[in-house]
Coordinates of C-alpha atoms in Angstrom, one line a residue:
X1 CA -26.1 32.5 17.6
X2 CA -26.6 30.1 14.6
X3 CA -29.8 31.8 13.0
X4 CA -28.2 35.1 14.1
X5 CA -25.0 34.2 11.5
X6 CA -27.7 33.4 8.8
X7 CA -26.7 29.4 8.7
X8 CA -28.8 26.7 9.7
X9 CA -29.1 25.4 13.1
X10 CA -26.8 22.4 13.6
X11 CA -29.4 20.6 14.9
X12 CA -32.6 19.2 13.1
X13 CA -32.0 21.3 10.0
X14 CA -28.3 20.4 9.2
X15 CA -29.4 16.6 10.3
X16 CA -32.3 16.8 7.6
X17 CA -30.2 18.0 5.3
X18 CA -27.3 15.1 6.0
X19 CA -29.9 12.1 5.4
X20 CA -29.6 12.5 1.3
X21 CA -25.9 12.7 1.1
X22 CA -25.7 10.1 4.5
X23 CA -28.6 7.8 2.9
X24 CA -27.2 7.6 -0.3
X25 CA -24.0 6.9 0.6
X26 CA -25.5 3.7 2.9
X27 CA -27.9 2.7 0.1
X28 CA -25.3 2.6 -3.0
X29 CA -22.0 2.3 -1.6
X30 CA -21.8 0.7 2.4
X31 CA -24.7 -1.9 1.3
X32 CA -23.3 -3.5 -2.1
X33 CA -19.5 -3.5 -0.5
X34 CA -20.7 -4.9 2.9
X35 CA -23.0 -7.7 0.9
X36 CA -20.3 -8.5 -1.2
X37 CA -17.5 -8.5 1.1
X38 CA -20.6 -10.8 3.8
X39 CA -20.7 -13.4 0.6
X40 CA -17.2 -13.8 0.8
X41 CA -16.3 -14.2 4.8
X42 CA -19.5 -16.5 4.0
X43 CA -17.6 -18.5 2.2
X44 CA -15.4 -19.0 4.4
X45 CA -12.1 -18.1 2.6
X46 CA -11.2 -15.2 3.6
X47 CA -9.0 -16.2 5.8
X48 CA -7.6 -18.5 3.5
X49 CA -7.3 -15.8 0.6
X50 CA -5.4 -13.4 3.0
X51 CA -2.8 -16.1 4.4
X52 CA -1.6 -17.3 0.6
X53 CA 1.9 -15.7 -0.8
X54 CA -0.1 -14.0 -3.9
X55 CA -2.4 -12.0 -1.7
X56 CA 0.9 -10.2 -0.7
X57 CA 2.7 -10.4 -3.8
X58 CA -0.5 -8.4 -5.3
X59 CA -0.5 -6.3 -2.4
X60 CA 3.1 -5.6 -2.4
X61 CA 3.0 -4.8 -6.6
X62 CA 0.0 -2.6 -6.0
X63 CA 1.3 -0.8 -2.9
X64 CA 5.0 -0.5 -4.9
X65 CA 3.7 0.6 -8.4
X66 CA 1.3 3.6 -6.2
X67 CA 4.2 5.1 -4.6
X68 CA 6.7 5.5 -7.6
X69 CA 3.8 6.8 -9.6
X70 CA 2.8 9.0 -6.8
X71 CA 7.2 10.2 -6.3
X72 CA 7.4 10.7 -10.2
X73 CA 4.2 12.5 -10.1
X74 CA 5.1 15.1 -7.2
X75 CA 8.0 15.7 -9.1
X76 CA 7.2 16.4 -12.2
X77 CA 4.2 18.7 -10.4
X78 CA 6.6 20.6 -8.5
X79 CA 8.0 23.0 -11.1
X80 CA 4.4 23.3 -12.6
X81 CA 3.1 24.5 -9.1
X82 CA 6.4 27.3 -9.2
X83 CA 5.2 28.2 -12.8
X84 CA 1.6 28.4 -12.2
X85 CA 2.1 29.9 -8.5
X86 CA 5.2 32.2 -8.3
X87 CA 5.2 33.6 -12.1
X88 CA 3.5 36.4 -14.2
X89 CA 4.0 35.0 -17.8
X90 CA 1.7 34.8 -20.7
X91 CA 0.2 31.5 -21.2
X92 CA -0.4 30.3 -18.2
X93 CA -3.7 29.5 -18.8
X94 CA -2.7 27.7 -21.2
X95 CA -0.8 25.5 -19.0
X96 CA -3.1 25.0 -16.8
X97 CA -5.5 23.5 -19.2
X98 CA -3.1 21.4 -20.7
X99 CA -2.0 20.1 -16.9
X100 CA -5.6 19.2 -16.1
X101 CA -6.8 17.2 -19.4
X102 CA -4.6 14.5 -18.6
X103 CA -6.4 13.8 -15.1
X104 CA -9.7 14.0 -16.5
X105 CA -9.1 11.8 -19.6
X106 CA -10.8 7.9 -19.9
X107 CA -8.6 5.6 -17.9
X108 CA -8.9 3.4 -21.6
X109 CA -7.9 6.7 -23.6
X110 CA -5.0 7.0 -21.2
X111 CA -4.4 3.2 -21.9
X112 CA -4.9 3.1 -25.5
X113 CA -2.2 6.8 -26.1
X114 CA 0.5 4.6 -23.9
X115 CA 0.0 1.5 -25.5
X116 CA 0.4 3.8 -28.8
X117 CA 4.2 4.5 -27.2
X118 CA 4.9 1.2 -25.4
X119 CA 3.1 -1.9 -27.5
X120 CA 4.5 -4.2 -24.8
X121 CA 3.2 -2.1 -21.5
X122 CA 4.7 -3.3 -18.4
X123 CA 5.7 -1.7 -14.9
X124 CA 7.3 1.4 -16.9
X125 CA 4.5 2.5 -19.0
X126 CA 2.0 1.7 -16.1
X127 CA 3.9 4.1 -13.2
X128 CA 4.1 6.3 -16.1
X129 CA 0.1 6.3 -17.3
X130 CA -0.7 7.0 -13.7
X131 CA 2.0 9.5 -13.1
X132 CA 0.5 10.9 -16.4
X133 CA -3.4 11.0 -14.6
X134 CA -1.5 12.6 -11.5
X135 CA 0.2 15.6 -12.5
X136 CA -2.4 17.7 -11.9
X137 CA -3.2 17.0 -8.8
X138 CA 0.1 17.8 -7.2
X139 CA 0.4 21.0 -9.5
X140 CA -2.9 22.5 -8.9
X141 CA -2.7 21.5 -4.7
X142 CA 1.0 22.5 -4.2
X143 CA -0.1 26.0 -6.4
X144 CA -3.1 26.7 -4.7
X145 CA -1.0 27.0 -1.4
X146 CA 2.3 28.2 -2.7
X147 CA 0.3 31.0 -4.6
X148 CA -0.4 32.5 -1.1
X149 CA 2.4 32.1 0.6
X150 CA 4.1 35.3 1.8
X151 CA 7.1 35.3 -0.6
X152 CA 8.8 37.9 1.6
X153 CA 10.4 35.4 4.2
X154 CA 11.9 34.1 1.2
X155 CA 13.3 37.2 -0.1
X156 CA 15.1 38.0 3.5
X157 CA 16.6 34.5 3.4
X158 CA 18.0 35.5 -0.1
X159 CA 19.1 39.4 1.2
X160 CA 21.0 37.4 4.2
X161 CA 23.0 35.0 2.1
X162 CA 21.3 32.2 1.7
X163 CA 21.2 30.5 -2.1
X164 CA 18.3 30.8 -4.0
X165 CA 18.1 26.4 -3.0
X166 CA 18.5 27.0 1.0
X167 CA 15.6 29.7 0.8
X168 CA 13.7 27.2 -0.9
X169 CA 14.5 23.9 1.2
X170 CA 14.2 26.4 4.7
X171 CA 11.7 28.5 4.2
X172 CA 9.1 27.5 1.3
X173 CA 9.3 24.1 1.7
X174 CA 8.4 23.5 5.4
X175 CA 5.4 26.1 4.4
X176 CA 4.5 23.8 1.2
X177 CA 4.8 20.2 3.3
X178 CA 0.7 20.4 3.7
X179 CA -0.1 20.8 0.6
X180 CA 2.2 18.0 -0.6
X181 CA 1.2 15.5 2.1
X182 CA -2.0 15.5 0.8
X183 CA -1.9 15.9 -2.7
X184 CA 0.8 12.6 -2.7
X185 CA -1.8 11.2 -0.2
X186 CA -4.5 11.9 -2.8
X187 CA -2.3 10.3 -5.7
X188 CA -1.2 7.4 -4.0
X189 CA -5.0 6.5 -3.8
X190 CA -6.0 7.4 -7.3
X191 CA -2.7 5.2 -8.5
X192 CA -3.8 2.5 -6.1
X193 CA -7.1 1.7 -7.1
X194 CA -6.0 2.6 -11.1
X195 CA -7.9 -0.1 -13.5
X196 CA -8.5 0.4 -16.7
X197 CA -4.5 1.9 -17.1
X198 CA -3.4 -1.4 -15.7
X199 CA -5.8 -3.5 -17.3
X200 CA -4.5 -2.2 -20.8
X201 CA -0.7 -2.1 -20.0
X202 CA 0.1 -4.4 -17.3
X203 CA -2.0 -7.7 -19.6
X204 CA -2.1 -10.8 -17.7
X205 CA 1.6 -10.5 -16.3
X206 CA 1.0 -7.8 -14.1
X207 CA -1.9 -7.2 -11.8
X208 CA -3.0 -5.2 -8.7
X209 CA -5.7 -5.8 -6.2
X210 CA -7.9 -3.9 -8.3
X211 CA -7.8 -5.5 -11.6
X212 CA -7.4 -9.5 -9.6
X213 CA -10.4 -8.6 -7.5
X214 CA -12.5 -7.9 -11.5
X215 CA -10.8 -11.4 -13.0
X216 CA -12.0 -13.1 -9.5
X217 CA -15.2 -11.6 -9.4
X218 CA -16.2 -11.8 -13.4
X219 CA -14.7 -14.5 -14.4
X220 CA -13.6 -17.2 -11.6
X221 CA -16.5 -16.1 -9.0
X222 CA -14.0 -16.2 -6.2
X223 CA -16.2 -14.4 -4.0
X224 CA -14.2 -15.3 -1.0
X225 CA -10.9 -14.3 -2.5
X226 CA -12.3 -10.7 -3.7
X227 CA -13.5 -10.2 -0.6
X228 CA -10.5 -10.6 1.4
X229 CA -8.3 -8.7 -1.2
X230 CA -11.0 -6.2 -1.4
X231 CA -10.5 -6.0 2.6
X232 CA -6.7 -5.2 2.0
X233 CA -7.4 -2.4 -0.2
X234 CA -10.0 -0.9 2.0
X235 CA -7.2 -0.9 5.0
X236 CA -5.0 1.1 2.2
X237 CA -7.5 3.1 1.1
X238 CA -8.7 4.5 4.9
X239 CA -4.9 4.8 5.6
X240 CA -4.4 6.9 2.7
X241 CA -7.8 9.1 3.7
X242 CA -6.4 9.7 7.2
X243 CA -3.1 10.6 5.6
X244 CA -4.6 13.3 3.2
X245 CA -7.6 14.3 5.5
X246 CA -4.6 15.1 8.1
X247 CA -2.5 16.8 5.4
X248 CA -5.7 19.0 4.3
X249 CA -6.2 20.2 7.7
X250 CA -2.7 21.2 8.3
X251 CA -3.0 22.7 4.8
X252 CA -6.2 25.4 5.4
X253 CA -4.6 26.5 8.5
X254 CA -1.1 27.3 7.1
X255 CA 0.7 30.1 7.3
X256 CA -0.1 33.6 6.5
X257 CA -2.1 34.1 3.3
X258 CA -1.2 37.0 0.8
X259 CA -3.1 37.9 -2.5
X260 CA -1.8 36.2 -5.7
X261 CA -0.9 39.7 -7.2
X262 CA 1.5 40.0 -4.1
X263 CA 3.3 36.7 -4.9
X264 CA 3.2 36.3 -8.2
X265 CA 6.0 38.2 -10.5
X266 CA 8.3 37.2 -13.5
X267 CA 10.8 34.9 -13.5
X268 CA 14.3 36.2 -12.2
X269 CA 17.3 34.8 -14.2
X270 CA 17.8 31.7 -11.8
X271 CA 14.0 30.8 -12.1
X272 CA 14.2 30.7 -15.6
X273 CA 15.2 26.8 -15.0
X274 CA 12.5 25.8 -13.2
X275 CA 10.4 27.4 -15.7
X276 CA 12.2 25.2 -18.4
X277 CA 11.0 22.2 -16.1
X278 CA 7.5 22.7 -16.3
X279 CA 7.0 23.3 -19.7
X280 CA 9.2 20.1 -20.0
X281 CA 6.7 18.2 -18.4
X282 CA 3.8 20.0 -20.2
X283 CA 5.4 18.9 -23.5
X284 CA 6.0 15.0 -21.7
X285 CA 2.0 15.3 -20.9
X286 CA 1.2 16.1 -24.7
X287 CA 3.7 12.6 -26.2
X288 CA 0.9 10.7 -25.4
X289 CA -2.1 12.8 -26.5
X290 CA 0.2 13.6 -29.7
X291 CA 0.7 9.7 -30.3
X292 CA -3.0 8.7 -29.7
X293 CA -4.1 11.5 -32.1
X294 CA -1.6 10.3 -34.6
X295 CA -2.6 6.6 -34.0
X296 CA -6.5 7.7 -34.6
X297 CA -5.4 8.8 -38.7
X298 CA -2.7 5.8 -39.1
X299 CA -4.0 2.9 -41.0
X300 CA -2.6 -0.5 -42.6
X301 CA -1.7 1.6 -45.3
X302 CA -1.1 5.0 -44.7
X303 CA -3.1 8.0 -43.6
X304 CA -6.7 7.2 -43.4
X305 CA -9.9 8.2 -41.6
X306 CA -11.3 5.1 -42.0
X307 CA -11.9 5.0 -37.8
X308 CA -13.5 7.8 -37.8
X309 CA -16.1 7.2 -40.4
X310 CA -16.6 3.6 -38.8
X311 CA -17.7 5.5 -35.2
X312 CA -21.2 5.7 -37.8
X313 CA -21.2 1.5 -37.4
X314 CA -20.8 -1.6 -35.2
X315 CA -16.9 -2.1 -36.1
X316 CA -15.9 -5.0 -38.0
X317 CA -18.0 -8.4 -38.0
X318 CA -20.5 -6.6 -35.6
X319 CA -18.3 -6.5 -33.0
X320 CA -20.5 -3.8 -31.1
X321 CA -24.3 -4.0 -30.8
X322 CA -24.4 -0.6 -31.5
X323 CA -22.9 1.8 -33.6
X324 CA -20.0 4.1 -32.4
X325 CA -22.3 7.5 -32.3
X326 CA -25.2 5.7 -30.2
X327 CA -22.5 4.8 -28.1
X328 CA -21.4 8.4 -27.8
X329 CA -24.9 9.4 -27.5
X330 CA -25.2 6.6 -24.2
X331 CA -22.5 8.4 -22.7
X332 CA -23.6 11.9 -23.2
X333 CA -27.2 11.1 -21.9
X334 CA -25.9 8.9 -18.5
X335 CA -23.2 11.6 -17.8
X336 CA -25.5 14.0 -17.7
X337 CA -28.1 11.7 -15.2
X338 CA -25.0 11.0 -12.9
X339 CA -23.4 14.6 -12.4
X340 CA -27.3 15.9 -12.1
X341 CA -27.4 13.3 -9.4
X342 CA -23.7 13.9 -7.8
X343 CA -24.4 17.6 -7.8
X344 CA -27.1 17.7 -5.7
X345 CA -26.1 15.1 -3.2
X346 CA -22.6 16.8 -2.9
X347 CA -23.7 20.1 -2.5
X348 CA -26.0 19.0 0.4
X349 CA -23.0 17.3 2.0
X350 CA -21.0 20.1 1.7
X351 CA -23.8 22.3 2.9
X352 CA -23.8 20.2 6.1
X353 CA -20.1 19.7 6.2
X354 CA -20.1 23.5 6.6
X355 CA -22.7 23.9 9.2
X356 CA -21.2 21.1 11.2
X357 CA -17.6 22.7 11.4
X358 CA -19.3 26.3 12.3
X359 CA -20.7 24.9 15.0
X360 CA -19.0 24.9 18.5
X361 CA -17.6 22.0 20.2
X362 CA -15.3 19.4 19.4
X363 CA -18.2 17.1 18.8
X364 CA -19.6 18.3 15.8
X365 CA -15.5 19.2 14.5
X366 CA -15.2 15.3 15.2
X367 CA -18.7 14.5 13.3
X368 CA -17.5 16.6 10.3
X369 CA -13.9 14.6 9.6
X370 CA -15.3 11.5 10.0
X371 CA -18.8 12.5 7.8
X372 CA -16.1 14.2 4.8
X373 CA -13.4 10.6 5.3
X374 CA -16.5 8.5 4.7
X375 CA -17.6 10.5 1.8
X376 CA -14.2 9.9 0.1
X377 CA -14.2 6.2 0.2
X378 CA -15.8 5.5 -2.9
X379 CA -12.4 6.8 -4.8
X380 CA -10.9 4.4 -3.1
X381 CA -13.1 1.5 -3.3
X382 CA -13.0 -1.3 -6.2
X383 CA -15.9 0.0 -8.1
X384 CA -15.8 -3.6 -9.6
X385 CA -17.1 -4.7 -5.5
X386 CA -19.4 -2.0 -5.8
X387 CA -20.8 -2.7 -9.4
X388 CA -21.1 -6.7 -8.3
X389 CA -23.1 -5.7 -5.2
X390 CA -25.4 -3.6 -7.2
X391 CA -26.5 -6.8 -8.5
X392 CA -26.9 -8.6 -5.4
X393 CA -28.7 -6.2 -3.5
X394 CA -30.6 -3.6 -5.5
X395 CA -33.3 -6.2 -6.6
X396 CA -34.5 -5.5 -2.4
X397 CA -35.7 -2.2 -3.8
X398 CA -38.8 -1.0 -5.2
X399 CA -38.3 -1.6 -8.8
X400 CA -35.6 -3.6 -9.4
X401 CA -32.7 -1.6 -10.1
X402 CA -30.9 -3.8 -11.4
X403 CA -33.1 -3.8 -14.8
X404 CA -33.0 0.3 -14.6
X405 CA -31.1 2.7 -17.0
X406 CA -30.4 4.2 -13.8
X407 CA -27.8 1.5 -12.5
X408 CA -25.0 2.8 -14.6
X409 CA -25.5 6.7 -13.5
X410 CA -25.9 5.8 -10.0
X411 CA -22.6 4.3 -9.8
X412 CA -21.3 7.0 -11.8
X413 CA -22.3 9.6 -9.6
X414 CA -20.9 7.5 -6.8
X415 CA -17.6 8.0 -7.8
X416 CA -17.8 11.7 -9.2
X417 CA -20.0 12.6 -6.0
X418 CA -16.8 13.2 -3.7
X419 CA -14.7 15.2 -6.4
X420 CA -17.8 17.4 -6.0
X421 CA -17.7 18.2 -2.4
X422 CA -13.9 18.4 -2.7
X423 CA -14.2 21.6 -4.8
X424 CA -17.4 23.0 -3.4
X425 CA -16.5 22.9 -0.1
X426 CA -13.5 24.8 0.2
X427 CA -15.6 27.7 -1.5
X428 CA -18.3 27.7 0.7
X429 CA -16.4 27.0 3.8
X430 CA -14.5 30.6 2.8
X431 CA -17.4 32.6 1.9
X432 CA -17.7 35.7 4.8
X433 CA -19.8 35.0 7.9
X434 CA -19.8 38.7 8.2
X435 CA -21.7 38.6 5.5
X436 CA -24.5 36.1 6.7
X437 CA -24.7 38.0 9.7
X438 CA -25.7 41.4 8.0
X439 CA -28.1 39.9 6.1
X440 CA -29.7 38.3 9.4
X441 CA -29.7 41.2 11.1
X442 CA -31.8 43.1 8.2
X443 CA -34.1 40.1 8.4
X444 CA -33.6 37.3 6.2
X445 CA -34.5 34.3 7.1
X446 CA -32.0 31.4 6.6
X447 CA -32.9 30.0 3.4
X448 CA -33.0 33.1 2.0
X449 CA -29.6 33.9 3.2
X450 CA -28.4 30.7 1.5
X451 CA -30.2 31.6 -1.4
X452 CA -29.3 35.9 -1.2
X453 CA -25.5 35.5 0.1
X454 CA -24.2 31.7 -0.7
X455 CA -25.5 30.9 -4.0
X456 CA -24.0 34.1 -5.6
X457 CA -20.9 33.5 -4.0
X458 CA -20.3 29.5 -5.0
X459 CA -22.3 29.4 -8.3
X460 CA -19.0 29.7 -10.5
X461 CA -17.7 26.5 -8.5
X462 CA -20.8 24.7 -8.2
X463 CA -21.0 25.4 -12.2
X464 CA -17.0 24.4 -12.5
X465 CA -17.7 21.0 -10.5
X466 CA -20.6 20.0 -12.4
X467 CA -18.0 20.4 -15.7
X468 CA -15.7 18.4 -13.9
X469 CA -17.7 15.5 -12.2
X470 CA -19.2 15.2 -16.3
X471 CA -16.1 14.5 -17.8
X472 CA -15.4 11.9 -14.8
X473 CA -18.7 10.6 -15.8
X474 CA -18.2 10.4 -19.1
X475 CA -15.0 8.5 -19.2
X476 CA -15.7 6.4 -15.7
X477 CA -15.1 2.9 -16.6
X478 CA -14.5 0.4 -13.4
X479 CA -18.0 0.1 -12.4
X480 CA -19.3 1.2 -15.8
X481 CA -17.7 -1.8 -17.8
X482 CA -19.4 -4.5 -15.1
X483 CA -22.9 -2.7 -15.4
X484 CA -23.6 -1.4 -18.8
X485 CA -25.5 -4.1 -21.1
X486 CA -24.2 -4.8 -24.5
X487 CA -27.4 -3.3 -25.9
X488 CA -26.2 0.1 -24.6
X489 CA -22.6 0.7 -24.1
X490 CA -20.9 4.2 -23.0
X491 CA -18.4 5.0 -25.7
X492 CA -15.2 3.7 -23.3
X493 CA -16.6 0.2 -22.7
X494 CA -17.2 0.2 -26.6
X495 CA -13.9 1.2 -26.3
X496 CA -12.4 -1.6 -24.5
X497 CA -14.4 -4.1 -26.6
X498 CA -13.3 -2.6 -30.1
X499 CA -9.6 -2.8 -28.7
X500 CA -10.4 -6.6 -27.5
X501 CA -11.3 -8.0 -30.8
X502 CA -9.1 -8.4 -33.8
X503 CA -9.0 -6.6 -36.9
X504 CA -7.1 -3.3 -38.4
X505 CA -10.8 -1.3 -38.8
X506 CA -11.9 -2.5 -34.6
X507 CA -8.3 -0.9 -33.5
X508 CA -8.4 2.3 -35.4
X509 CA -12.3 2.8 -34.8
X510 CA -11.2 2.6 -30.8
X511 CA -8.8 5.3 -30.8
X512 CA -10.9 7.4 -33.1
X513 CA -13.6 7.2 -30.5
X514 CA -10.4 7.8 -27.9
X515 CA -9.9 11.0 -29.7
X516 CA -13.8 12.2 -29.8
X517 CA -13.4 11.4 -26.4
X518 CA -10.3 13.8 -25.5
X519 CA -12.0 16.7 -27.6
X520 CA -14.7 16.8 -25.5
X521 CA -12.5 16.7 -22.2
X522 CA -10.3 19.3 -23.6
X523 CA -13.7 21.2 -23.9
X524 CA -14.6 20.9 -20.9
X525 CA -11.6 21.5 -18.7
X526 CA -10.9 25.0 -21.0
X527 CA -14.6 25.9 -19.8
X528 CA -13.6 25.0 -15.8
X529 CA -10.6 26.5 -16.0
X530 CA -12.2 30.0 -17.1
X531 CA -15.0 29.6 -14.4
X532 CA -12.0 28.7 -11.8
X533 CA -9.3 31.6 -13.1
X534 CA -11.7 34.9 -13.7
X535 CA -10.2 37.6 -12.8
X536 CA -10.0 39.2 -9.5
X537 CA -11.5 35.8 -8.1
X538 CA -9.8 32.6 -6.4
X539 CA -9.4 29.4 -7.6
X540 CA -12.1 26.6 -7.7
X541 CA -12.3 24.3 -5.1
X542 CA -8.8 22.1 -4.5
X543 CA -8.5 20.6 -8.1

């Protein structure tokens, strides 16, 4: 029985529970995309829009630049899943920090440290910058599988002969296919819909749907033609969910788990190259940091700190409205808003994601995939669509939105809302019904076995993903850059304006703030990653 197992009833109480997470997602995300996308089919040139050569030439550049960012980001994650996964060495933490900074950082951080390497940009740096955001994604997935995996198979294949390569390509890697369809599945999407990376590298010669649907939208008012590109991306975006949500599902029902302790052990003298791999990519990941940080102190004339003490004004000629530190400050206070925001609306979808999948019949199993697809769509989703139909439709709310503070952490939490459920609901979806039951049968009710046996159990990843949906927040620029007002910019659309204008003091204030920026982050992550890594516990979530 349900109430027996301590959970709620997957009736009224799980559908109560579903009309935040379910309304919000209709009010600030379905609503502005759907108005937007109606203006443009109004328009009439959709069909128009989707029959011309560039359509497809943008589609085809976006589609192509995704996958080799998503290939050279599976590859370079694979030996830093075997380091972090299969091998007892010291400083492993440390790598795993170092791995999960890079996906965390500003999109125009990540811009500005590659356009520190590569002046010019182009295709290179840009499959690069993404690869760079990317890494992590494929090492912490692939790990958090591989770390399980009963290595023992793998040792017989070795005791009858086979190469230390055949073991891997026969036995681990069929076990590992999962976890790496849906981490690329995950990439691909992240790479697709990249902005502010191709924004600052790719210029005016090279654009994807995402960046042609902002210079149609902002500055040509194409409505028609940013709707029917934002159409194509949509298809990609829900082709790339039903690739990962299939990949996931394989994923939690693979093979036969073991303990980490049971898998993990030191390097044997053919590992040692692998080993060598990953740290070589860990010390790829840090050229760029490296560079930006060395940019931050370089000025016309040598050394100087000259950006950093011009984060306490408005850059040069009065390029900003504010200064640098209010800036910060901005940032700071509508992070906080949006994760406060995202946190609670995640955890009540993954609340009701849970109930829903406890529950018997193939119905509610079918209610639950389609409920967690539709919460991942705003990853995938041009947030400049979603930022434009803010301002079409929010004035038909009480209030007028439009003129709120609250416009910019709304769409904020919008798009650090499903990173939320993705590492809360793994967690709670593991925690012991055995449990639940007991405490039933003693006589708690279920709210109190929510609040006596749950809570306990998923604090330290509800605490972990409020870190990590912050330092989304805090760098989140696509819908932030079309919403905040000049008045009262987040420190990366100060950012992109400081890099926009001309003038030696405007360029080395930017990466200054980059640098304040990737301190904070670096913060941050350290922070998850001891919440996620204590010991004797499992890992966070999926990230």
């Amino acid at each position: 029985m349900a109430r027996a197992a301590g959970g709620l009833r997957p009736g009224a109480g799980t559908a109560l529970l579903a009309l935040a997470p379910i309304g919000f997602l209709v009010v600030f995300f379905a609503w502005p995309v759907v108005a937007i996308v109606g203006l443009g089919v109004g328009d009439g040139g959709v069909a128009e829009a989707l029959g011309q050569a560039q359509t497809w030439r943008l589609a085809g550049f976006t589609v192509g630049q995704a996958a080799a960012s998503t290939v050279v980001a599976v590859l370079a994650g694979m030996p830093v899943a075997f380091l972090l996964a299969r091998t007892r060495l010291r400083g492993a933490g440390v790598v795993r920090v170092l791995v999960l900074i890079p996906f965390v950082l500003p999109t125009v951080v990540v811009g500005l440290a590659f356009k520190a390497l590569w002046p010019d940009g182009g295709v290179g740096a840009i499959v690069l910058a993404n690869s760079f955001f990317n890494v992590a994604v494929v090492a912490r997935t692939v790990a958090g599988l591989w770390s399980h995996l009963d290595r023992r198979a793998e040792d017989a294949a070795r005791a009858l002969g086979a190469s230390r390569w055949r073991a891997f390509r026969g036995v681990t890697l069929p076990a590992l296919v999962p976890a790496i369809g849906s981490a690329a599945a995950v990439v691909f999407l992240f790479c697709a819909t990249s902005f502010g990376v191709v924004l600052m590298l790719g210029g005016t010669r090279y654009r994807t749907l995402e960046t042609e649907i902002y210079l149609r939208t902002v500055n040509l008012l194409d409505l028609s033609g940013a709707a029917a590109l934002s159409l194509v991306q949509l298809a990609a975006v829900v082709a790339a969910l039903a690739v990962g949500a299939l990949a996931r599902g394989r994923r939690e029902s693979a093979a036969r788990l073991r303990s980490v302790a049971e898998t993990a052990r030191p390097p044997e003298r053919g590992e040692w190259w692998v080993v060598g791999a990953a740290l070589a990519v860990v010390a790829l990941l840090l050229a760029p940091i490296a560079a930006l940080l060395l940019r931050s102190v370089s000025g016309p004339d040598g050394w100087s700190l000259a950006g950093y003490r011009a984060l306490a004004g408005r850059g040069a000629d009065g390029t900003l409205q504010v200064s640098g530190w209010d800036a910060a400050l901005n940032s700071l206070r509508t992070a906080s808003d949006a994760t406060m925001l995202a946190l609670v609306v995640g955890l009540l979808a993954a609340v009701v994601l849970v109930s829903l999948r406890r529950a018997p019949g193939r119905l509610r199993g079918g209610m639950a995939e389609t409920m967690d697809a539709a919460l991942m769509l705003p990853l995938g989703v041009s947030a400049v669509t979603v930022g434009f139909g803010y301002l079409v439709t929010l004035d038909a709310l009480p209030g007028d939105l439009r003129t709120s503070p609250l416009l910019v952490p709304f769409a904020q939490a919008l798009v650090i809302m499903p990173l939320i459920v993705r590492m809360v609901l793994p967690v709670l979806r593991s925690v012991d019904g055995r449990l639940r039951q007991a405490a039933a049968t003693l006589g708690a009710g279920p709210v109190r076995v929510w609040r006596e046996v749950d809570v306990p159990l998923v604090f330290r990843s509800v605490l972990a993903a409020a870190g990590f949906g912050y330092v989304v927040a805090l760098g989140e620029f696509g819908a932030t850059s079309f919403l905040a007002r000049p008045e009262s910019p987040t420190l990366p659309v100060a950012i992109a304006s400081l890099i926009g204008r001309p003038g030696a003091l405007n360029v080395q204030m930017a990466y200054a703030a980059c640098v304040l920026l990737m301190l904070v982050t670096a913060a941050v992550v350290t922070v998850i990653d001891r919440l996620g890594n204590a010991p004797g516990r499992g890992a966070v979530g999926e990230f």
